[in-house]
Short mmCIF file of C-alpha atoms and ligand atoms in Angstrom, two decimals:
data_model
loop_
_atom_site.label_atom_id
_atom_site.label_comp_id
_atom_site.label_asym_id
_atom_site.label_seq_id
_atom_site.Cartn_x
_atom_site.Cartn_y
_atom_site.Cartn_z
CA UNK A 40 51.26 8.03 -56.91
CA UNK A 41 51.69 10.25 -59.96
CA UNK A 42 51.98 13.95 -59.53
CA UNK A 43 50.54 16.49 -61.92
CA UNK A 44 52.75 18.02 -64.54
CA UNK A 45 52.17 21.56 -63.34
CA UNK A 46 54.48 24.31 -62.32
CA UNK A 47 53.52 25.89 -59.02
CA UNK A 48 53.83 29.68 -59.20
CA UNK A 49 56.30 31.04 -56.65
CA UNK A 50 54.84 32.96 -53.73
CA UNK A 51 56.49 36.10 -55.05
CA UNK A 52 54.72 35.63 -58.40
CA UNK A 53 51.36 35.38 -56.64
CA UNK A 54 51.99 38.59 -54.70
CA UNK A 55 49.46 41.44 -55.14
CA UNK A 56 49.76 44.82 -53.40
CA UNK A 57 47.61 45.01 -50.31
CA UNK A 58 47.07 41.25 -49.84
CA UNK A 59 47.88 40.40 -46.26
CA UNK A 60 47.49 37.54 -43.82
CA UNK A 61 47.10 39.61 -40.67
CA UNK A 62 45.90 42.96 -39.42
CA UNK A 63 47.70 44.55 -36.52
CA UNK A 64 45.66 46.36 -33.88
CA UNK A 65 46.33 50.10 -34.03
CA UNK A 66 47.99 49.89 -30.59
CA UNK A 67 50.72 47.67 -32.02
CA UNK A 68 51.16 49.98 -34.98
CA UNK A 69 51.67 52.76 -32.50
CA UNK A 70 54.37 50.66 -30.83
CA UNK A 71 56.06 50.10 -34.20
CA UNK A 72 56.15 53.84 -34.68
CA UNK A 73 58.02 54.17 -31.40
CA UNK A 74 61.04 52.41 -32.98
CA UNK A 75 63.75 55.09 -33.28
CA UNK A 76 63.91 56.63 -36.72
CA UNK A 77 67.50 55.47 -37.37
CA UNK A 78 66.52 51.82 -36.77
CA UNK A 79 63.52 51.83 -39.11
CA UNK A 80 63.68 50.43 -42.63
CA UNK A 81 63.91 53.01 -45.37
CA UNK A 82 62.21 50.79 -47.94
CA UNK A 83 59.92 47.78 -47.82
CA UNK A 84 61.74 44.43 -47.71
CA UNK A 85 60.09 43.15 -50.92
CA UNK A 86 58.33 40.21 -49.28
CA UNK A 87 55.41 38.66 -51.17
CA UNK A 88 52.03 40.11 -50.22
CA UNK A 89 49.59 37.23 -49.82
CA UNK A 90 46.42 36.39 -47.93
CA UNK A 91 46.46 33.61 -45.30
CA UNK A 92 44.50 31.32 -47.64
CA UNK A 93 46.99 31.87 -50.46
CA UNK A 94 49.85 30.98 -48.14
CA UNK A 95 48.10 27.82 -46.89
CA UNK A 96 47.31 26.69 -50.45
CA UNK A 97 50.78 27.53 -51.68
CA UNK A 98 52.57 25.41 -49.10
CA UNK A 99 50.01 22.60 -49.19
CA UNK A 100 50.40 22.36 -52.97
CA UNK A 101 54.17 22.42 -52.70
CA UNK A 102 54.11 19.63 -50.13
CA UNK A 103 52.16 17.41 -52.53
CA UNK A 104 54.91 17.87 -55.14
CA UNK A 105 57.33 16.15 -52.80
CA UNK A 106 57.83 12.40 -52.75
CA UNK A 107 58.46 11.16 -49.24
CA UNK A 108 58.59 7.96 -47.23
CA UNK A 109 55.12 8.88 -45.96
CA UNK A 110 53.75 8.90 -49.50
CA UNK A 111 55.36 5.80 -50.99
CA UNK A 112 58.12 3.22 -51.09
CA UNK A 113 61.65 4.64 -51.23
CA UNK A 114 63.98 1.79 -52.25
CA UNK A 115 67.24 3.82 -52.15
CA UNK A 116 70.03 1.29 -51.59
CA UNK A 117 72.58 2.21 -48.92
CA UNK A 118 70.37 5.09 -47.72
CA UNK A 119 67.91 2.85 -45.79
CA UNK A 120 64.82 4.99 -46.20
CA UNK A 121 62.69 3.44 -43.50
CA UNK A 122 59.39 4.65 -42.19
CA UNK A 123 59.85 6.75 -39.03
CA UNK A 124 57.20 5.52 -36.57
CA UNK A 125 55.06 8.32 -35.15
CA UNK A 126 55.57 7.06 -31.60
CA UNK A 127 59.21 8.28 -31.88
CA UNK A 128 57.97 11.78 -32.65
CA UNK A 129 55.46 11.67 -29.83
CA UNK A 130 58.15 10.79 -27.31
CA UNK A 131 60.60 13.34 -28.70
CA UNK A 132 57.98 16.07 -28.48
CA UNK A 133 57.43 15.51 -24.75
CA UNK A 134 58.01 19.05 -23.37
CA UNK A 135 60.31 17.63 -20.70
CA UNK A 136 62.70 16.47 -23.43
CA UNK A 137 61.96 19.24 -25.87
CA UNK A 138 62.46 22.23 -23.61
CA UNK A 139 65.47 21.26 -21.57
CA UNK A 140 68.33 23.70 -22.08
CA UNK A 141 71.61 22.09 -23.20
CA UNK A 142 73.44 23.92 -20.42
CA UNK A 143 71.17 22.63 -17.66
CA UNK A 144 73.37 21.65 -14.68
CA UNK A 145 73.86 17.88 -14.39
CA UNK A 146 71.93 17.63 -11.13
CA UNK A 147 68.80 18.88 -12.93
CA UNK A 148 69.38 16.81 -16.10
CA UNK A 149 69.66 13.36 -14.52
CA UNK A 150 66.56 12.06 -16.37
CA UNK A 151 67.98 12.97 -19.77
CA UNK A 152 71.39 11.61 -18.82
CA UNK A 153 69.81 8.33 -17.73
CA UNK A 154 68.06 8.09 -21.12
CA UNK A 155 71.38 8.64 -22.92
CA UNK A 156 73.05 6.07 -20.69
CA UNK A 157 70.32 3.52 -21.42
CA UNK A 158 70.71 4.11 -25.16
CA UNK A 159 74.47 3.58 -24.81
CA UNK A 160 73.79 0.29 -22.98
CA UNK A 161 71.38 -0.87 -25.71
CA UNK A 162 73.86 0.00 -28.49
CA UNK A 163 76.61 -1.81 -26.56
CA UNK A 164 74.47 -4.92 -26.29
CA UNK A 165 73.48 -4.78 -29.97
CA UNK A 166 77.02 -4.22 -31.27
CA UNK A 167 79.31 -5.97 -28.77
CA UNK A 168 81.53 -2.91 -28.16
CA UNK A 169 83.14 -1.86 -24.87
CA UNK A 170 81.92 1.71 -24.84
CA UNK A 171 79.76 4.10 -26.83
CA UNK A 172 79.86 7.84 -27.53
CA UNK A 173 76.66 9.49 -28.72
CA UNK A 174 78.36 12.75 -29.66
CA UNK A 175 78.81 12.61 -33.48
CA UNK A 176 76.11 14.40 -35.46
CA UNK A 177 75.97 12.06 -38.49
CA UNK A 178 77.41 8.89 -39.95
CA UNK A 179 80.15 10.83 -41.72
CA UNK A 180 81.14 12.57 -38.47
CA UNK A 181 81.14 9.18 -36.73
CA UNK A 182 83.60 7.99 -39.37
CA UNK A 183 85.78 11.03 -38.75
CA UNK A 184 85.74 10.40 -34.99
CA UNK A 185 86.61 6.74 -35.59
CA UNK A 186 89.63 7.42 -37.79
CA UNK A 187 90.78 10.26 -35.51
CA UNK A 188 90.80 7.71 -32.67
CA UNK A 189 92.79 5.24 -34.79
CA UNK A 190 95.25 8.05 -35.48
CA UNK A 191 95.44 8.90 -31.74
CA UNK A 192 96.15 5.21 -30.99
CA UNK A 193 99.07 5.12 -33.44
CA UNK A 194 100.39 8.55 -32.43
CA UNK A 195 100.48 7.47 -28.78
CA UNK A 196 102.46 4.36 -29.71
CA UNK A 197 104.80 6.29 -31.99
CA UNK A 198 103.68 4.27 -35.04
CA UNK A 199 104.63 7.10 -37.36
CA UNK A 200 105.29 4.86 -40.36
CA UNK A 201 101.65 3.82 -40.49
CA UNK A 202 100.42 6.35 -42.99
CA UNK A 203 97.87 4.44 -45.06
CA UNK A 204 94.30 3.21 -44.70
CA UNK A 205 92.87 0.32 -46.73
CA UNK A 206 89.46 1.06 -48.24
CA UNK A 207 87.54 -1.35 -50.50
CA UNK A 208 86.75 0.03 -53.97
CA UNK A 209 83.03 -0.34 -53.31
CA UNK A 210 83.10 1.96 -50.23
CA UNK A 211 80.95 5.02 -49.73
CA UNK A 212 82.73 8.27 -50.68
CA UNK A 213 82.69 9.50 -47.08
CA UNK A 214 85.16 6.72 -46.13
CA UNK A 215 87.89 8.08 -48.40
CA UNK A 216 87.13 11.69 -47.47
CA UNK A 217 87.42 10.78 -43.78
CA UNK A 218 90.76 9.02 -44.18
CA UNK A 219 92.20 11.97 -46.10
CA UNK A 220 90.84 14.50 -43.56
CA UNK A 221 92.64 12.55 -40.84
CA UNK A 222 95.92 12.77 -42.77
CA UNK A 223 96.00 9.26 -44.23
CA UNK A 224 96.70 8.06 -47.73
CA UNK A 225 93.94 5.87 -49.18
CA UNK A 226 94.86 2.45 -50.58
CA UNK A 227 91.94 1.07 -52.65
CA UNK A 228 91.32 -2.66 -52.23
CA UNK A 229 89.69 -4.77 -54.94
CA UNK A 230 86.99 -7.28 -54.07
CA UNK A 231 87.32 -10.86 -55.33
CA UNK A 232 85.07 -12.44 -57.98
CA UNK A 233 82.48 -13.17 -55.27
CA UNK A 234 82.14 -9.44 -54.51
CA UNK A 235 83.87 -9.55 -51.09
CA UNK A 236 87.36 -8.94 -49.67
CA UNK A 237 89.84 -11.76 -49.59
CA UNK A 238 92.29 -12.28 -46.74
CA UNK A 239 95.15 -12.90 -49.16
CA UNK A 240 94.73 -9.49 -50.81
CA UNK A 241 94.62 -7.79 -47.40
CA UNK A 242 97.79 -9.62 -46.33
CA UNK A 243 99.60 -8.41 -49.46
CA UNK A 244 98.62 -4.82 -48.72
CA UNK A 245 99.77 -5.10 -45.11
CA UNK A 246 103.17 -6.57 -45.91
CA UNK A 247 105.03 -3.23 -46.08
CA UNK A 248 104.08 -2.34 -42.48
CA UNK A 249 102.62 1.08 -43.35
CA UNK A 250 98.91 0.26 -42.91
CA UNK A 251 97.24 2.02 -39.97
CA UNK A 252 93.87 0.37 -40.44
CA UNK A 253 91.05 -0.67 -42.72
CA UNK A 254 87.59 0.81 -43.25
CA UNK A 255 85.16 -2.01 -44.00
CA UNK A 256 81.45 -1.72 -44.71
CA UNK A 257 79.73 -4.91 -43.63
CA UNK A 258 77.51 -5.99 -45.33
CA UNK A 259 79.36 -4.18 -48.09
CA UNK A 260 77.78 -1.79 -50.55
CA UNK A 261 76.89 -4.58 -53.00
CA UNK A 262 74.78 -6.08 -50.21
CA UNK A 263 77.14 -8.99 -49.44
CA UNK A 264 78.40 -10.08 -46.05
CA UNK A 265 82.18 -9.87 -45.67
CA UNK A 266 82.62 -13.53 -44.75
CA UNK A 267 86.30 -13.19 -43.81
CA UNK A 268 85.81 -10.29 -41.42
CA UNK A 269 87.07 -12.25 -38.38
CA UNK A 270 90.23 -13.43 -40.16
CA UNK A 271 90.84 -9.98 -41.66
CA UNK A 272 90.49 -8.30 -38.23
CA UNK A 273 92.84 -10.87 -36.69
CA UNK A 274 95.46 -10.24 -39.35
CA UNK A 275 95.24 -6.48 -39.00
CA UNK A 276 95.73 -6.77 -35.25
CA UNK A 277 98.78 -8.98 -35.83
CA UNK A 278 100.38 -6.12 -37.78
CA UNK A 279 99.21 -3.55 -35.21
CA UNK A 280 96.59 -2.04 -37.53
CA UNK A 281 92.98 -1.37 -36.51
CA UNK A 282 89.59 -2.16 -38.01
CA UNK A 283 86.95 0.46 -38.68
CA UNK A 284 83.48 -0.73 -39.65
CA UNK A 285 81.10 1.58 -41.52
CA UNK A 286 77.87 0.77 -39.69
CA UNK A 287 75.52 2.23 -42.29
CA UNK A 288 74.36 -1.31 -43.08
CA UNK A 289 73.87 -2.45 -39.49
CA UNK A 290 70.18 -2.95 -40.22
CA UNK A 291 71.18 -6.24 -41.87
CA UNK A 292 72.88 -7.62 -38.75
CA UNK A 293 70.75 -6.64 -35.76
CA UNK A 294 70.52 -9.51 -33.32
CA UNK A 295 72.25 -11.82 -35.80
CA UNK A 296 75.93 -10.94 -35.47
CA UNK A 297 77.90 -8.30 -33.53
CA UNK A 298 80.77 -6.32 -35.09
CA UNK A 299 82.48 -6.02 -31.70
CA UNK A 300 82.64 -9.83 -31.45
CA UNK A 301 84.10 -10.03 -34.96
CA UNK A 302 87.16 -8.00 -33.92
CA UNK A 303 86.09 -4.57 -35.15
CA UNK A 304 87.72 -1.73 -33.14
CA UNK A 305 85.34 1.08 -33.99
CA UNK A 306 82.05 1.47 -35.82
CA UNK A 307 79.65 4.33 -36.38
CA UNK A 308 75.91 3.75 -36.07
CA UNK A 309 73.60 5.71 -38.34
CA UNK A 310 70.71 6.08 -35.91
CA UNK A 311 68.65 7.47 -38.81
CA UNK A 312 69.15 4.36 -40.92
CA UNK A 313 69.06 1.60 -38.35
CA UNK A 314 66.87 3.04 -35.62
CA UNK A 315 64.36 5.14 -37.62
CA UNK A 316 65.30 8.68 -36.64
CA UNK A 317 64.49 11.13 -39.45
CA UNK A 318 66.74 11.45 -42.48
CA UNK A 319 68.22 13.97 -44.75
CA UNK A 320 67.88 17.64 -45.45
CA UNK A 321 70.99 18.37 -43.40
CA UNK A 322 68.96 18.33 -40.20
CA UNK A 323 70.30 17.12 -36.87
CA UNK A 324 71.39 13.50 -36.82
CA UNK A 325 73.29 11.10 -34.59
CA UNK A 326 76.23 8.98 -35.74
CA UNK A 327 77.11 7.34 -32.42
CA UNK A 328 80.36 5.37 -32.27
CA UNK A 329 81.19 2.15 -30.48
CA UNK A 330 84.77 1.12 -29.65
CA UNK A 331 86.80 -1.88 -28.52
CA UNK A 332 89.04 -1.68 -25.44
CA UNK A 333 91.97 -0.60 -27.66
CA UNK A 334 90.31 2.69 -28.52
CA UNK A 335 88.43 3.38 -25.28
CA UNK A 336 90.99 5.93 -23.99
CA UNK A 337 90.64 7.99 -27.17
CA UNK A 338 86.84 8.41 -27.17
CA UNK A 339 85.60 12.00 -27.48
CA UNK A 340 85.26 13.82 -24.21
CA UNK A 341 83.17 13.96 -22.07
CA UNK A 342 82.04 10.39 -21.46
CA UNK A 343 78.78 9.67 -19.68
CA UNK A 344 79.30 7.51 -16.59
CA UNK A 345 77.02 5.96 -13.98
CA UNK A 346 78.25 6.45 -10.43
CA UNK A 347 77.97 3.86 -7.66
CA UNK A 348 74.99 5.74 -6.15
CA UNK A 349 73.10 5.31 -9.45
CA UNK A 350 73.43 8.96 -10.54
CA UNK A 351 75.10 10.09 -13.78
CA UNK A 352 78.07 12.33 -14.49
CA UNK A 353 80.17 13.57 -17.41
CA UNK A 354 83.77 12.40 -17.19
CA UNK A 355 86.06 15.08 -18.64
CA UNK A 356 89.32 13.86 -17.18
CA UNK A 357 90.48 11.92 -20.24
CA UNK A 358 94.07 12.79 -21.19
CA UNK A 359 94.20 10.56 -24.32
CA UNK A 360 90.85 11.65 -25.69
CA UNK A 361 90.63 13.17 -29.18
CA UNK A 362 88.67 15.98 -27.47
CA UNK A 363 85.12 17.20 -27.90
CA UNK A 364 83.80 17.03 -31.44
CA UNK A 365 80.22 18.22 -31.02
CA UNK A 366 78.74 20.88 -28.79
CA UNK A 367 76.30 19.91 -26.04
CA UNK A 368 77.08 16.16 -26.24
CA UNK A 369 75.25 15.61 -29.53
CA UNK A 370 71.65 15.80 -30.71
CA UNK A 371 69.59 14.65 -27.78
CA UNK A 372 66.18 14.34 -29.45
CA UNK A 373 67.60 11.88 -31.99
CA UNK A 374 68.67 9.75 -29.04
CA UNK A 375 65.14 9.91 -27.61
CA UNK A 376 63.72 8.69 -30.93
CA UNK A 377 66.24 5.85 -31.28
CA UNK A 378 65.69 4.61 -27.74
CA UNK A 379 61.92 4.74 -28.24
CA UNK A 380 62.28 2.53 -31.30
CA UNK A 381 64.58 0.05 -29.53
CA UNK A 382 62.35 -0.12 -26.43
CA UNK A 383 59.22 -0.47 -28.54
CA UNK A 384 60.59 -3.48 -30.43
CA UNK A 385 62.54 -5.28 -27.70
CA UNK A 386 65.20 -7.93 -28.44
CA UNK A 387 62.98 -10.16 -30.60
CA UNK A 388 61.60 -7.23 -32.58
CA UNK A 389 65.11 -5.90 -33.17
CA UNK A 390 66.22 -9.27 -34.55
CA UNK A 391 63.14 -9.41 -36.79
CA UNK A 392 64.16 -6.09 -38.42
CA UNK A 393 67.19 -7.66 -40.02
CA UNK A 394 65.49 -10.94 -40.88
CA UNK A 395 62.69 -9.12 -42.70
CA UNK A 396 65.07 -6.68 -44.41
CA UNK A 397 67.15 -9.60 -45.73
CA UNK A 398 64.10 -11.60 -46.78
CA UNK A 399 62.59 -8.72 -48.77
CA UNK A 400 65.87 -7.89 -50.53
CA UNK A 401 66.21 -11.53 -51.57
CA UNK A 402 62.58 -11.52 -52.73
CA UNK A 403 63.46 -8.64 -55.05
CA UNK A 404 66.63 -10.40 -56.19
CA UNK A 405 64.76 -13.55 -57.19
CA UNK A 406 61.70 -11.77 -58.60
CA UNK A 407 63.80 -9.48 -60.86
CA UNK A 408 66.70 -11.86 -61.41
CA UNK A 409 65.58 -12.98 -64.87
CA UNK A 410 64.53 -9.66 -66.31
CA UNK A 411 67.59 -7.82 -64.98
CA UNK A 412 71.26 -8.67 -64.61
CA UNK A 413 72.10 -9.32 -60.93
CA UNK A 414 75.62 -8.08 -60.09
CA UNK A 415 76.43 -11.06 -57.85
CA UNK A 416 74.34 -14.20 -58.28
CA UNK A 417 74.10 -15.32 -54.66
CA UNK A 418 71.94 -14.60 -51.62
CA UNK A 419 72.28 -11.00 -50.53
CA UNK A 420 71.78 -9.25 -47.23
CA UNK A 421 69.45 -6.23 -46.91
CA UNK A 422 70.02 -4.82 -50.41
CA UNK A 423 70.59 -6.12 -53.90
CA UNK A 424 72.49 -4.62 -56.82
CA UNK A 425 71.14 -5.09 -60.35
CA UNK A 426 72.37 -3.45 -63.53
CA UNK A 427 71.17 -2.34 -66.96
CA UNK A 428 73.28 -4.95 -68.81
CA UNK A 429 70.22 -6.65 -70.37
CA UNK A 430 68.44 -3.39 -71.27
CA UNK A 431 71.43 -1.50 -72.67
CA UNK A 432 71.28 -3.48 -75.92
CA UNK A 433 67.83 -1.92 -76.51
CA UNK A 434 69.17 1.58 -75.89
CA UNK A 435 67.72 1.78 -72.37
CA UNK A 436 70.15 2.69 -69.61
CA UNK A 437 69.94 2.75 -65.82
CA UNK A 438 69.07 6.45 -65.78
CA UNK A 439 66.13 5.78 -68.16
CA UNK A 440 64.83 2.95 -65.97
CA UNK A 441 65.01 5.22 -62.91
CA UNK A 442 63.18 8.07 -64.63
CA UNK A 443 60.50 5.76 -66.03
CA UNK A 444 59.89 4.43 -62.48
CA UNK A 445 59.02 7.97 -61.41
CA UNK A 446 56.33 8.09 -64.10
CA UNK A 447 54.99 4.80 -62.72
CA UNK A 448 54.69 6.43 -59.28
CA UNK A 449 57.71 4.98 -57.47
CA UNK A 450 60.87 6.63 -56.18
CA UNK A 451 63.86 5.17 -58.04
CA UNK A 452 66.49 3.07 -56.28
CA UNK A 453 70.07 4.33 -55.87
CA UNK A 454 71.71 4.37 -59.29
CA UNK A 455 75.32 4.23 -60.52
CA UNK A 456 76.51 3.34 -57.01
CA UNK A 457 78.52 1.37 -56.03
CA UNK A 458 80.93 2.42 -58.75
CA UNK A 459 82.32 -1.08 -59.18
CA UNK A 460 79.09 -2.26 -60.87
CA UNK A 461 78.60 -0.77 -64.32
CA UNK A 462 75.12 0.83 -64.53
CA UNK A 463 74.28 -0.20 -60.94
CA UNK A 464 70.68 -0.20 -59.70
CA UNK A 465 70.89 -0.65 -55.94
CA UNK A 466 67.66 -1.65 -54.24
CA UNK A 467 66.97 -1.65 -50.51
CA UNK A 468 63.30 -2.36 -49.77
CA UNK A 469 63.76 -2.16 -45.94
CA UNK A 470 61.72 -4.16 -43.47
CA UNK A 471 59.16 -1.41 -43.01
CA UNK A 472 57.60 -2.15 -46.43
CA UNK A 473 54.93 -4.83 -46.77
CA UNK A 474 55.30 -7.73 -49.19
CA UNK A 475 52.47 -6.18 -51.25
CA UNK A 476 54.36 -2.87 -51.64
CA UNK A 477 57.55 -4.69 -52.59
CA UNK A 478 55.67 -6.84 -55.10
CA UNK A 479 54.12 -3.68 -56.57
CA UNK A 480 57.64 -2.27 -57.01
CA UNK A 481 58.78 -5.51 -58.66
CA UNK A 482 55.81 -5.45 -61.05
CA UNK A 483 56.73 -1.92 -62.13
CA UNK A 484 60.34 -2.96 -62.66
CA UNK A 485 59.19 -5.98 -64.71
CA UNK A 486 56.89 -3.72 -66.74
CA UNK A 487 59.87 -1.48 -67.52
CA UNK A 488 62.03 -4.46 -68.54
CA UNK A 489 59.23 -5.61 -70.89
CA UNK A 490 58.78 -2.08 -72.31
CA UNK A 491 62.51 -1.87 -72.99
CA UNK A 492 62.19 -4.82 -75.37
CA UNK A 493 59.43 -3.27 -77.50
CA UNK A 494 60.39 -1.79 -80.84
CA UNK A 495 60.85 1.95 -80.60
CA UNK A 496 60.83 1.58 -76.78
CA UNK A 497 63.09 4.53 -76.09
CA UNK A 498 60.97 7.08 -77.92
CA UNK A 499 57.74 5.57 -76.55
CA UNK A 500 58.52 5.38 -72.83
CA UNK A 501 61.92 6.69 -71.89
CA UNK A 502 62.86 9.77 -73.92
CA UNK A 503 62.41 12.81 -71.69
CA UNK A 504 61.00 10.79 -68.75
CA UNK A 505 59.80 11.60 -66.14
CA UNK A 506 56.91 13.25 -67.89
CA UNK A 507 54.41 13.41 -65.01
CA UNK A 508 56.37 15.57 -62.59
CA UNK A 509 56.51 19.35 -62.14
CA UNK A 510 60.07 19.23 -63.50
CA UNK A 511 60.82 16.73 -66.25
CA UNK A 512 64.27 15.37 -67.26
CA UNK A 513 66.92 17.83 -66.26
CA UNK A 514 70.65 18.01 -66.88
CA UNK A 515 71.64 16.61 -63.49
CA UNK A 516 75.34 17.34 -63.83
CA UNK A 517 74.66 20.97 -64.62
CA UNK A 518 72.10 21.15 -61.82
CA UNK A 519 74.64 19.83 -59.32
CA UNK A 520 77.61 21.88 -60.50
CA UNK A 521 75.92 25.09 -61.50
CA UNK A 522 73.45 25.59 -58.69
CA UNK A 523 71.38 28.73 -59.11
CA UNK A 524 68.77 29.17 -56.41
CA UNK A 525 67.91 32.83 -56.78
CA UNK A 526 64.74 34.13 -58.39
CA UNK A 527 64.75 36.70 -61.13
CA UNK A 528 61.68 38.45 -62.52
CA UNK A 529 61.28 37.47 -66.18
C1 PLP B 614 77.75 3.15 -46.57
C2 PLP B 614 77.59 4.54 -46.01
N1 PLP B 614 78.52 5.03 -45.17
C3 PLP B 614 78.41 6.26 -44.63
C4 PLP B 614 77.37 7.09 -44.92
C5 PLP B 614 77.34 8.48 -44.33
O1 PLP B 614 76.31 8.61 -43.39
P1 PLP B 614 75.62 10.03 -43.10
O2 PLP B 614 74.77 10.34 -44.30
O3 PLP B 614 74.81 9.85 -41.86
O4 PLP B 614 76.71 11.04 -42.90
C6 PLP B 614 76.38 6.64 -45.83
C7 PLP B 614 75.25 7.52 -46.19
O5 PLP B 614 74.52 7.30 -47.12
C8 PLP B 614 76.49 5.33 -46.37
O6 PLP B 614 75.56 4.84 -47.20
#
């Protein structure tokens, strides 16, 4: 899908005096005039004056300028941009779920509480943890809750010398931010030549007795399974340190292996990545956490319990809890969507998610493995990391490949992350894409690799790309650091 290289005029630029989308009956105008003089505006608010048709066209045109998962493949590694099935939206828009007030007394909210309880049970079964809290609003908040609980565990035991957290160098930035926010010092851990953590390195780091825990992403952010996770967890427990697992990549393990069984003490789920609730834009999310028995007492309060008569209640009597971290027990409609997805697929369907995600990522790895440098030459999990090593010699870098992809109608993969791979191109096809879509993506990537070898390739294809979008190549650093979102009349 290529979008036209046109600039949409802003609504304020289309404004003409007297254009309006409604006409108020004179009775209403009379009512407006009854507003006391001191409360009335002294001047007009300067809103654009547009007809209804202009407004409809304006927003419809703007929406076509957006690339979205509904318009094409979105192979952003680590972000897991899956299709959000419409059945989830249908269930979440049931007025009985939609209109319930968050302060509804428990006796009138038993249906919603039973849904939350069932989701907790499903997540428990999928992950192997003792207990679940659905409170956190996003993956990053789930991480924060997890490390706060690890801190509460050590504080209760008087382990005041444990001031450091081990974090692999390939980790997502939120891991380090979380550890620091919880008062820990970050100790970066290098991966071995196979791209994973080695037990020996972990042992060396733990020798001084000041390690409170480790934050592991598994599969890690280069798409490789941490094969020594069981041994690493065992060693950490031997030195009274705990294991946090970043669950952002859980979509590679569903029904295949359970972090709780591997010795992990706490993990956040990204319901939006693994269980197809909507993504991004800062909207409501759910970063549920699962814990082992060690951390159960520290879970956020309240905890949802099922009583012997089958009814549900919120348990607030939890003296060792880290407290409440999200108002109204989290974002309920995200839970409705996630449970719909889990119930729709059932155990076999859930397992198939990960199998298909892994298969497609390996398809990409093999299909592009000659034209591009593959960071780690071995089977991957649900994502694969390539780099621009072979193209750089022709003057074509990762950023140029990504921008050229846009001109060929495809959203680029994640680039320059993880930081440990120079010029990284991180591709996650996800299981919701068909083989045909993934092959189409591969063909475009192969076309770009071939173009990069042509003489004068940079000037021909890459300089200034993307060229087919409303905004062409921008200075991304300036755009991120010097954000100006106000409009000024020229
Ligand atoms: C590996 C990893 N961990 C944590 C997060 C944070 O999750 P969220 O965006 O839900 O806060 C992300 C998000 O991209 C991630 O990729």
